[in-house]
mmCIF file with all atom_site columns, C-alpha atoms in Angstrom:
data_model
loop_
_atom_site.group_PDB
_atom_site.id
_atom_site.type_symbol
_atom_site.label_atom_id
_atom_site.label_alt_id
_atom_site.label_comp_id
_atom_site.label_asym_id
_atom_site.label_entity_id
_atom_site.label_seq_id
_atom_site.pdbx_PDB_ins_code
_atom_site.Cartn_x
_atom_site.Cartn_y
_atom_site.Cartn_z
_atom_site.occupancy
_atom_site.B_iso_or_equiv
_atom_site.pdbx_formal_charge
_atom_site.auth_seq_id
_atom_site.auth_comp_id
_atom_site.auth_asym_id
_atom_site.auth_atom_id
_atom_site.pdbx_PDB_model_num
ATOM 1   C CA . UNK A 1 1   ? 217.759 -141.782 -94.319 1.00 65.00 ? 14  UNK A CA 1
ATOM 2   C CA . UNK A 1 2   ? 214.565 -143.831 -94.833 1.00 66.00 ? 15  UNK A CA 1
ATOM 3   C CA . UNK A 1 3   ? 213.713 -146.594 -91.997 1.00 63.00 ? 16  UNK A CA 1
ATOM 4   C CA . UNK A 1 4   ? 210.741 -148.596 -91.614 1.00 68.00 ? 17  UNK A CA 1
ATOM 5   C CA . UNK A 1 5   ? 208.796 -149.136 -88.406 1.00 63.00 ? 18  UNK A CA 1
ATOM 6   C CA . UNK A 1 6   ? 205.551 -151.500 -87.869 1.00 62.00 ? 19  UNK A CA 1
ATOM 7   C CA . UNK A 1 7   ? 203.359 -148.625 -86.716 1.00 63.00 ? 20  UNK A CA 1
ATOM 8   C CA . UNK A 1 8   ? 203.321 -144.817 -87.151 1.00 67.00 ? 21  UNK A CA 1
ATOM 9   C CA . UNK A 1 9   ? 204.443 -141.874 -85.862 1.00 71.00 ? 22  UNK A CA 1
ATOM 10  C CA . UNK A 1 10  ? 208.601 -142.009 -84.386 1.00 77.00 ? 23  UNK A CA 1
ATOM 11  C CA . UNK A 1 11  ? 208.372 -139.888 -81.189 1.00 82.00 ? 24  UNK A CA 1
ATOM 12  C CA . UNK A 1 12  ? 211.604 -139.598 -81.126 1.00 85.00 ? 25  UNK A CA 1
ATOM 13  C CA . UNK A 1 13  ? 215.802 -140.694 -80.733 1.00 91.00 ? 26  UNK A CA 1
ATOM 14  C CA . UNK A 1 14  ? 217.932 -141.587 -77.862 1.00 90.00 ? 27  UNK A CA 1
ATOM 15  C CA . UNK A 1 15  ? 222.151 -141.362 -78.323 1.00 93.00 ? 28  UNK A CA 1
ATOM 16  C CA . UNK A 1 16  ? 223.936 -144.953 -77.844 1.00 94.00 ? 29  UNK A CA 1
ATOM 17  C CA . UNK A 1 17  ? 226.827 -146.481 -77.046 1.00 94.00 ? 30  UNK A CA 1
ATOM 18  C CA . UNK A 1 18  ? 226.749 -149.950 -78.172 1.00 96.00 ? 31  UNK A CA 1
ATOM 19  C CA . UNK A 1 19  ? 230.480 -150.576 -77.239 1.00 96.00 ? 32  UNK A CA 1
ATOM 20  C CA . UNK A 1 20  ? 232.368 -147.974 -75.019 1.00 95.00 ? 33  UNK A CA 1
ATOM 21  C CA . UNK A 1 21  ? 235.353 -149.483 -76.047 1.00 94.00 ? 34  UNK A CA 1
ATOM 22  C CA . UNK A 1 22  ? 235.269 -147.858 -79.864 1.00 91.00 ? 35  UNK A CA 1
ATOM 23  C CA . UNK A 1 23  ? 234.998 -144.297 -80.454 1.00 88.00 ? 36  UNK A CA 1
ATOM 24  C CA . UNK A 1 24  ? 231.296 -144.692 -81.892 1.00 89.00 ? 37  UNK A CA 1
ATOM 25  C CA . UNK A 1 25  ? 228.412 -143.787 -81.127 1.00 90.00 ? 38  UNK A CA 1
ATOM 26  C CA . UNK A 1 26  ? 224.750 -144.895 -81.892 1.00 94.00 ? 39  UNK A CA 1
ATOM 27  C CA . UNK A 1 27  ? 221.731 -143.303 -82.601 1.00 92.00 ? 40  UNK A CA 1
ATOM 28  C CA . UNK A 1 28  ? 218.433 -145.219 -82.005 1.00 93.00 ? 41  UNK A CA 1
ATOM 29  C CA . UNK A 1 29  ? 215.451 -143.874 -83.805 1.00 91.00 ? 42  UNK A CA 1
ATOM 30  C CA . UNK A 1 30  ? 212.042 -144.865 -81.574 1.00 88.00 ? 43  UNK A CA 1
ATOM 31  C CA . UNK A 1 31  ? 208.330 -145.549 -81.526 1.00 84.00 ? 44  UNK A CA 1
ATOM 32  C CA . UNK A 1 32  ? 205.751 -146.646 -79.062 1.00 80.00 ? 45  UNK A CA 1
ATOM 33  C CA . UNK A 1 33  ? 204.760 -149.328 -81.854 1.00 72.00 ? 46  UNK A CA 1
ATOM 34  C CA . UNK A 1 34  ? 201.530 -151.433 -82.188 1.00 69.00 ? 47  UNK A CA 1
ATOM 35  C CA . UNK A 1 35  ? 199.901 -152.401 -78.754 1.00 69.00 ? 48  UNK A CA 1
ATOM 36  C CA . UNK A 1 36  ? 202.971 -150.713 -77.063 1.00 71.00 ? 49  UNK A CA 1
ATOM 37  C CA . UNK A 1 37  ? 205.836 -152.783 -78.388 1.00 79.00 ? 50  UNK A CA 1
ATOM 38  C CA . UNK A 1 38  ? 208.675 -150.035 -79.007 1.00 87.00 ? 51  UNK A CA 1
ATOM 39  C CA . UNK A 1 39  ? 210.393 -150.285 -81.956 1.00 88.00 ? 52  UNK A CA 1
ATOM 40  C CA . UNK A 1 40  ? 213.890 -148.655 -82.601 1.00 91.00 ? 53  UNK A CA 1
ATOM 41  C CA . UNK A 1 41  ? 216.036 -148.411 -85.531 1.00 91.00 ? 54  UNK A CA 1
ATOM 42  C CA . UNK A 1 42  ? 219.745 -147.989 -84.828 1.00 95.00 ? 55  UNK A CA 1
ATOM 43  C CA . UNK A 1 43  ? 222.066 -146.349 -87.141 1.00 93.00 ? 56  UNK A CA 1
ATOM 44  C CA . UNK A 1 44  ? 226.078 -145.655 -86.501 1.00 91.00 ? 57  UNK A CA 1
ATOM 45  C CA . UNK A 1 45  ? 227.408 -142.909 -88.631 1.00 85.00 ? 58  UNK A CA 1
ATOM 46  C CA . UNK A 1 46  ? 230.892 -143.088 -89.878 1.00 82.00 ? 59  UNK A CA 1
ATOM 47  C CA . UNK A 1 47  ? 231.496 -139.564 -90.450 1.00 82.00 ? 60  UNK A CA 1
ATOM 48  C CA . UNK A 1 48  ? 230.323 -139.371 -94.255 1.00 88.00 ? 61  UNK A CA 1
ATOM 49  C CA . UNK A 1 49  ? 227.443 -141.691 -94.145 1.00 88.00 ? 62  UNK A CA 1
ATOM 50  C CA . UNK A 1 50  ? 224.468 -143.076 -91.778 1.00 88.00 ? 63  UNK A CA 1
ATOM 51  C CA . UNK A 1 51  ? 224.056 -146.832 -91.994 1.00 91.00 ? 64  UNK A CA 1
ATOM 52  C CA . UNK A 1 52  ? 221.163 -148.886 -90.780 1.00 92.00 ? 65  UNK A CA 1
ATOM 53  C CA . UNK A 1 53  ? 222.848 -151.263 -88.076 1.00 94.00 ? 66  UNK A CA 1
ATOM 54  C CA . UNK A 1 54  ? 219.359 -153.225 -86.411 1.00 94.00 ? 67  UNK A CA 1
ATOM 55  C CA . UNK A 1 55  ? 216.032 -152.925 -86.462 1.00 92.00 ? 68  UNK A CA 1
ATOM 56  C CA . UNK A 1 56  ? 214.669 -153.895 -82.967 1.00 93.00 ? 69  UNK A CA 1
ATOM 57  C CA . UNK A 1 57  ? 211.327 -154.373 -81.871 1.00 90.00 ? 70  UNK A CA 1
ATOM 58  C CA . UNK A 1 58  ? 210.529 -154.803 -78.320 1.00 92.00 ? 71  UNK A CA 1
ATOM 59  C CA . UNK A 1 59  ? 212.465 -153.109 -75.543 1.00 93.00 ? 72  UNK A CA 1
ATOM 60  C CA . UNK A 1 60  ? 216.518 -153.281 -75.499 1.00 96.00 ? 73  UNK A CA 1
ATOM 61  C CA . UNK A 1 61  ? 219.102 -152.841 -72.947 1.00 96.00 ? 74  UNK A CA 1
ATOM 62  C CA . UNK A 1 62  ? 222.061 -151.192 -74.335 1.00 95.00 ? 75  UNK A CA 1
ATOM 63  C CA . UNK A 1 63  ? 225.305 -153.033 -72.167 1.00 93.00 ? 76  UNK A CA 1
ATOM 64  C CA . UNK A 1 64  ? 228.068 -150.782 -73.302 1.00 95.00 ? 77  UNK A CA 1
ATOM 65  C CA . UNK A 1 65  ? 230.326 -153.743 -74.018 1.00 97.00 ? 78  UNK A CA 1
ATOM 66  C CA . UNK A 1 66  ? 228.797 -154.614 -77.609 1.00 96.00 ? 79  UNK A CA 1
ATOM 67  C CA . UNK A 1 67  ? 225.611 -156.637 -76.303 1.00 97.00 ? 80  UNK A CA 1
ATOM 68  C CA . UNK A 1 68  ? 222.028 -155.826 -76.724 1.00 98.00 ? 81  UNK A CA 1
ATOM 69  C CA . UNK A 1 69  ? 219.696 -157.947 -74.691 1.00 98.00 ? 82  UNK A CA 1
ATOM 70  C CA . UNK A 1 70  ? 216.118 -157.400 -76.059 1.00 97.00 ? 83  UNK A CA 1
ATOM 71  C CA . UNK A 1 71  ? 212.752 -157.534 -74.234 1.00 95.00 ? 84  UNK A CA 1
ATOM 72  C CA . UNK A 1 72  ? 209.652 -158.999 -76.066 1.00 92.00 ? 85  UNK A CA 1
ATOM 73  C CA . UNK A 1 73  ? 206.617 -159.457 -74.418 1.00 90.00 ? 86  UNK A CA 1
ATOM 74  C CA . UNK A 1 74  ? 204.874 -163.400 -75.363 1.00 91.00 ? 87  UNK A CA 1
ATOM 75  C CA . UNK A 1 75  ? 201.361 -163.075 -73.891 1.00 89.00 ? 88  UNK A CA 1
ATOM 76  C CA . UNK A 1 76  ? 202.263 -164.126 -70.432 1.00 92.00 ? 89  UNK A CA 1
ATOM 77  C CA . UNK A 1 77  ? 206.032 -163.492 -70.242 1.00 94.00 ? 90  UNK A CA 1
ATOM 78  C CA . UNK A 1 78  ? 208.859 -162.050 -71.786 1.00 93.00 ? 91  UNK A CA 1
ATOM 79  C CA . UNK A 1 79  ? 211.324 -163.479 -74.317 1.00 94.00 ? 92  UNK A CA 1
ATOM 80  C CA . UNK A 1 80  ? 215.111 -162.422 -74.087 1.00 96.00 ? 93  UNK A CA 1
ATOM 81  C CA . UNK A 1 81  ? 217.216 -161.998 -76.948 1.00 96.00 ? 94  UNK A CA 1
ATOM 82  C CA . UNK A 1 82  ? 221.225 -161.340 -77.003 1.00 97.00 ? 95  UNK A CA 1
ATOM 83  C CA . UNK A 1 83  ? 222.448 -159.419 -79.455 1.00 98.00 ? 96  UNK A CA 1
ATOM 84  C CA . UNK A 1 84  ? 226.445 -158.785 -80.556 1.00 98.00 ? 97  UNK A CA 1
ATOM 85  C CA . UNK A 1 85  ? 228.017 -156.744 -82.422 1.00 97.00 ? 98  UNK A CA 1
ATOM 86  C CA . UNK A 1 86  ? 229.872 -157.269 -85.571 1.00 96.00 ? 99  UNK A CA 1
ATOM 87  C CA . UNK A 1 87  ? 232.587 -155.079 -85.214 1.00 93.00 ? 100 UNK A CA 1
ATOM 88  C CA . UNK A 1 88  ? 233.925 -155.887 -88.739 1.00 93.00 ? 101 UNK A CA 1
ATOM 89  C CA . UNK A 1 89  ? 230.314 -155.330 -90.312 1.00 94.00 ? 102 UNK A CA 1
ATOM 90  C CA . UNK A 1 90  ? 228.830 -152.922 -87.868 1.00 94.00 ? 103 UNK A CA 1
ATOM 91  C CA . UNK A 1 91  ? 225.807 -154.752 -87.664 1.00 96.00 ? 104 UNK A CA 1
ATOM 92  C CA . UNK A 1 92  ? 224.079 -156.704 -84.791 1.00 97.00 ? 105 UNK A CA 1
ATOM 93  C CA . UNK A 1 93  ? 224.227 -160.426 -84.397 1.00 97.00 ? 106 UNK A CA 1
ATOM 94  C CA . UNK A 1 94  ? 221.568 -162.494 -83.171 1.00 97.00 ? 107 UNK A CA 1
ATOM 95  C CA . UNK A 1 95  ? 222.703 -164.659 -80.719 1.00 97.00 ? 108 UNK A CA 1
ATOM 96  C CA . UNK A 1 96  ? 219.895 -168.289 -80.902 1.00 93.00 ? 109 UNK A CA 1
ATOM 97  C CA . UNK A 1 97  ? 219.210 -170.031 -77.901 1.00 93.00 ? 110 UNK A CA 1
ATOM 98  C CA . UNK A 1 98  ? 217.697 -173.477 -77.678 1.00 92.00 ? 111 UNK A CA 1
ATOM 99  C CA . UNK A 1 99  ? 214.524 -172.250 -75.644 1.00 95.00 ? 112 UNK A CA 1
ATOM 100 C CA . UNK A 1 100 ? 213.827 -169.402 -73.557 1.00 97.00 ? 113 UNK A CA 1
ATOM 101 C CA . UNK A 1 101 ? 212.985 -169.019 -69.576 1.00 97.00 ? 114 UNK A CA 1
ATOM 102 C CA . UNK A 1 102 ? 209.724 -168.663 -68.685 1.00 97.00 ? 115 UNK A CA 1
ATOM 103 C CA . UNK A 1 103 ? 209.186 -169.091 -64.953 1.00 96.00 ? 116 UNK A CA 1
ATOM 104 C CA . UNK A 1 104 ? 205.733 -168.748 -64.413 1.00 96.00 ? 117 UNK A CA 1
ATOM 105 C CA . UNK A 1 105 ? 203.625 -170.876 -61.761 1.00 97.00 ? 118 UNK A CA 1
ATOM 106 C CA . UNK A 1 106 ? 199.674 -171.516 -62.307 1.00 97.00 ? 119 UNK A CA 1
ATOM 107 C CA . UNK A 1 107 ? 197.561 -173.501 -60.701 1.00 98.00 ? 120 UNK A CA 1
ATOM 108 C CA . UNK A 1 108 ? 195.411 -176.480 -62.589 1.00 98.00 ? 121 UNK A CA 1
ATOM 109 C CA . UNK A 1 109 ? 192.019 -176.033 -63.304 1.00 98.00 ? 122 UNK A CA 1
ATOM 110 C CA . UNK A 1 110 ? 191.282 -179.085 -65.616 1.00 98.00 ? 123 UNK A CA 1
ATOM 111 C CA . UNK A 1 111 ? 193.336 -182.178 -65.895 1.00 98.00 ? 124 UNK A CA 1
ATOM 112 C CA . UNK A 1 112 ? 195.439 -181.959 -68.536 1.00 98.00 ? 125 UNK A CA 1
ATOM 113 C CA . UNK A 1 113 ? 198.166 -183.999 -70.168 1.00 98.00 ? 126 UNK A CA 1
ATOM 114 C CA . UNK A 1 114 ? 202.092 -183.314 -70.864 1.00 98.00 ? 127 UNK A CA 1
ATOM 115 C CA . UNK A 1 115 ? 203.947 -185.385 -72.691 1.00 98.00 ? 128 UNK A CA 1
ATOM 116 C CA . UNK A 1 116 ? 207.817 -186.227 -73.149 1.00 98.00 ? 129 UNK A CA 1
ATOM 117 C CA . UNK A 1 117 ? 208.726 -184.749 -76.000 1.00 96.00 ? 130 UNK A CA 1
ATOM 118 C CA . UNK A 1 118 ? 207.278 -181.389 -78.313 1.00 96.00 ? 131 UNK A CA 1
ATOM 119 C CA . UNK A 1 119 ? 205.882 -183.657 -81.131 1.00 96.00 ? 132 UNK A CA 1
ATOM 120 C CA . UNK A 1 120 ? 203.171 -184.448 -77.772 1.00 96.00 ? 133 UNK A CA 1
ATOM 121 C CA . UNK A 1 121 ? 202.966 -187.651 -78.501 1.00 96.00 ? 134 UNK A CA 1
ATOM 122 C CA . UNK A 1 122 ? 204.111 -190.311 -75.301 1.00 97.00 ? 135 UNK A CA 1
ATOM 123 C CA . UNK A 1 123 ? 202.338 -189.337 -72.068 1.00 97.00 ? 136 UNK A CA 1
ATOM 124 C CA . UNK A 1 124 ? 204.471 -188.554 -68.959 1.00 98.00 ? 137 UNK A CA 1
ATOM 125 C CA . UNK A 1 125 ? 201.933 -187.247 -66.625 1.00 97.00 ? 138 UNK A CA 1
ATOM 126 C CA . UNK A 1 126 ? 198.171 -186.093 -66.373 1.00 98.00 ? 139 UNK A CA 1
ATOM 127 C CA . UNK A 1 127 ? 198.669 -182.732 -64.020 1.00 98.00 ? 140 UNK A CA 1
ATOM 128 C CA . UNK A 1 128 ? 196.065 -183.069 -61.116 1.00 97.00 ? 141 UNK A CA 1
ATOM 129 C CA . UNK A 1 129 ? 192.975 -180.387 -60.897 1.00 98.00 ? 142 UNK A CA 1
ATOM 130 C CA . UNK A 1 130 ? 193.971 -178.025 -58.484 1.00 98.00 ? 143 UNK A CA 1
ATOM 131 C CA . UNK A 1 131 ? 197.887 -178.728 -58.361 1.00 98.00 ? 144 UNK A CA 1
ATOM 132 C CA . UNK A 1 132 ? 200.284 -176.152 -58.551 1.00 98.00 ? 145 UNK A CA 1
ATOM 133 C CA . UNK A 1 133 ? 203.010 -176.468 -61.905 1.00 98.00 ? 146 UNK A CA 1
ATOM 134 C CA . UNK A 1 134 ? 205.693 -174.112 -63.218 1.00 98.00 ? 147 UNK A CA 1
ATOM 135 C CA . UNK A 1 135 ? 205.614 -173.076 -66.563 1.00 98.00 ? 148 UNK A CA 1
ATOM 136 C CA . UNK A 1 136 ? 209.398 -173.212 -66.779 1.00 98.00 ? 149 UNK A CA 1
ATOM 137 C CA . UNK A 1 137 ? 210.622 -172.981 -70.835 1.00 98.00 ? 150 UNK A CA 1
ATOM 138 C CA . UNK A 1 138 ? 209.578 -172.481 -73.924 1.00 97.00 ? 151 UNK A CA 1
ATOM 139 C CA . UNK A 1 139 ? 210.518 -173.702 -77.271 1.00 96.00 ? 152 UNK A CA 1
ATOM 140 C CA . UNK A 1 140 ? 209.877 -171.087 -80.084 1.00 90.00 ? 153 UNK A CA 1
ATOM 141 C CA . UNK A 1 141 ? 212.762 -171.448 -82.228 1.00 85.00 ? 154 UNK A CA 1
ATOM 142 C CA . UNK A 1 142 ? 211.229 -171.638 -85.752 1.00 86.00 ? 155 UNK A CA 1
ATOM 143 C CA . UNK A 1 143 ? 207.736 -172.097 -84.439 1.00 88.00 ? 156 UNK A CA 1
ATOM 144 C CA . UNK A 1 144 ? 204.511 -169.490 -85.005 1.00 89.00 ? 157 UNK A CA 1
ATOM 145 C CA . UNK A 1 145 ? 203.166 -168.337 -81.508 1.00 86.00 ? 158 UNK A CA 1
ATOM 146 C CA . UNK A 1 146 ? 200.052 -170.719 -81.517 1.00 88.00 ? 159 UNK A CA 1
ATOM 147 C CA . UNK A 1 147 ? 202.625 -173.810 -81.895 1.00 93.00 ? 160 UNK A CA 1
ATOM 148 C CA . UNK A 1 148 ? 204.791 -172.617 -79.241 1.00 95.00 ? 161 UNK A CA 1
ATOM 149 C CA . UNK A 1 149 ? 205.184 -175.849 -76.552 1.00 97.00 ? 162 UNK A CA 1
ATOM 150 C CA . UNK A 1 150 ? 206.531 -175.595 -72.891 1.00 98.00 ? 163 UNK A CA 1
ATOM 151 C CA . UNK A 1 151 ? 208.067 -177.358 -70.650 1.00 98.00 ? 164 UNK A CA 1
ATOM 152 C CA . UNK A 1 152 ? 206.260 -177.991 -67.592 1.00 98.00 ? 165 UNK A CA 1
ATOM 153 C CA . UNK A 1 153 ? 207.060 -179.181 -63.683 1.00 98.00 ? 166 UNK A CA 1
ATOM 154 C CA . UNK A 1 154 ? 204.491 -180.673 -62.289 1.00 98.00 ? 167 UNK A CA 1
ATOM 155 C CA . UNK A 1 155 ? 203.533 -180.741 -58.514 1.00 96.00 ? 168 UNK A CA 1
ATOM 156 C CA . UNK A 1 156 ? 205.344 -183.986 -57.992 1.00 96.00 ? 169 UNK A CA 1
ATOM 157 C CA . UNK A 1 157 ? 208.511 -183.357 -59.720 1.00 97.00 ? 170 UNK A CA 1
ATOM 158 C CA . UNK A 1 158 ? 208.191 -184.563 -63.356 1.00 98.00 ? 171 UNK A CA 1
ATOM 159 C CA . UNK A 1 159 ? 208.981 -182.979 -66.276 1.00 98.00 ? 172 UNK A CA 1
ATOM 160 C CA . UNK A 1 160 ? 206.470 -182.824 -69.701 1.00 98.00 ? 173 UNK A CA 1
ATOM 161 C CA . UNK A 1 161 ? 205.543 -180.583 -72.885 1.00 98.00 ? 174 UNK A CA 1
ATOM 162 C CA . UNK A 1 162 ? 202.178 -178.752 -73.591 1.00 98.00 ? 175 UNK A CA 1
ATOM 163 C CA . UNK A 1 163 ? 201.080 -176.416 -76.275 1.00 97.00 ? 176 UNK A CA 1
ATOM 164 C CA . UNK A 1 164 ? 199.910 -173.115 -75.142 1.00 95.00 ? 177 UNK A CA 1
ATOM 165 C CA . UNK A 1 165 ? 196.268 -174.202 -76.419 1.00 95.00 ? 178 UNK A CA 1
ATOM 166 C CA . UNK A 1 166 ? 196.135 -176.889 -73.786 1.00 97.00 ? 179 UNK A CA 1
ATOM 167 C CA . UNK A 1 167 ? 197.932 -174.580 -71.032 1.00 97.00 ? 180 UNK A CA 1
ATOM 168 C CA . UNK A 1 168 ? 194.997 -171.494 -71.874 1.00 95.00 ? 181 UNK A CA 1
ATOM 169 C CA . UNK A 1 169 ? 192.353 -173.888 -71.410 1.00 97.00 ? 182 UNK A CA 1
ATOM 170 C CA . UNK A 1 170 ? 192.936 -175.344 -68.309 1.00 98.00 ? 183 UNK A CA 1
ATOM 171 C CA . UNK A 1 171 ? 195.358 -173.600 -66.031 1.00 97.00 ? 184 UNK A CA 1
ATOM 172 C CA . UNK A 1 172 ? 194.408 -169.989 -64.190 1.00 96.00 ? 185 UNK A CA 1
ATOM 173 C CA . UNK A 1 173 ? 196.681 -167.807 -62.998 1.00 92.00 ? 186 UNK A CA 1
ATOM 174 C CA . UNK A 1 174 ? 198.785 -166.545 -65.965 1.00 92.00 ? 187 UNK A CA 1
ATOM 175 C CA . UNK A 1 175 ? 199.016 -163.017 -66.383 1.00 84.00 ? 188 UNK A CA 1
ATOM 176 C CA . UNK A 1 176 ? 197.717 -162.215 -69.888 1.00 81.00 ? 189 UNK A CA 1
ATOM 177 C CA . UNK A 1 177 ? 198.717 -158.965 -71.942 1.00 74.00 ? 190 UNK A CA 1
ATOM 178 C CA . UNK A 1 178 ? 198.710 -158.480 -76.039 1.00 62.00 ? 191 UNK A CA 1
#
């Protein structure tokens, strides 16, 4: 069997068992990955053959009961995925969500503007130097990481969108990692 990971050298595999309730079992090939984003690629085995089930890249929590929640590190948080299994196909199946939980609190350190919608376009509130706001979600369905927008609470309650360009350059406080 030939996989492909996004960085060399597979240190090594880990036994799975994506649902307890069948009488399979997985095996989930792994690396450390680029900048320490692990990689695994998970194969089942049906007695005569080894087929490729799900590549995943990040760091998942094999449930037992046919889910996969997967960890991927954003920059300053981490994204959650929910993966299912197929039963019929024996492959995973991505489970979308409209936006993902973020939950982190910063403090303002230039006045900056969020807006009512994620086209950024009518004003709700400009977020007072100094105040404290909650990064709370993020939409980055179909988006590139530089076009990601979030929603943001502000001190007093309101609710508006900002691009991460606009949240780097003038909040402090966010916990940065590649």
């Amino acid at each position: 069997i030939k996989g492909e990971f996004n960085s060399d050298g597979i240190d090594g595999f880990i036994i799975i068992d994506i649902d307890k309730n069948d009488k399979l079992k997985e095996i989930a090939v792994h690396t450390p990955g680029p900048s320490d984003d692990d990689e695994y690629l998970v194969y089942w085995y049906d007695g005569n053959k080894i087929f490729l089930m799900e590549y995943f890249g990040g760091w998942p929590e094999f449930q037992g009961n046919g889910m996969v929640y997967l960890d991927q590190w954003q920059g300053f948080w981490a994204r959650r995925d929910k993966y299912v299994l197929d039963k019929e196909k024996r492959k995973m199946k991505f489970i979308e969500q409209f936006a993902y939980y973020v939950g982190a609190k910063v403090t303002v350190k230039n006045s900056f503007t969020i807006y009512k919608e994620t086209n950024l376009k009518d004003e709700v509130a400009l977020l007072k130097k100094g105040s404290e706001v909650e990064i709370l979600i993020c939409d980055c369905i179909k988006r590139e990481y530089f076009d990601y927008k979030y929603l943001i609470k502000s001190e007093s309650g309101l609710l508006g969108w900002s691009g991460i360009d606009a949240i780097l350059e003038n909040t402090e406080g966010l916990i940065m990692a590649d």
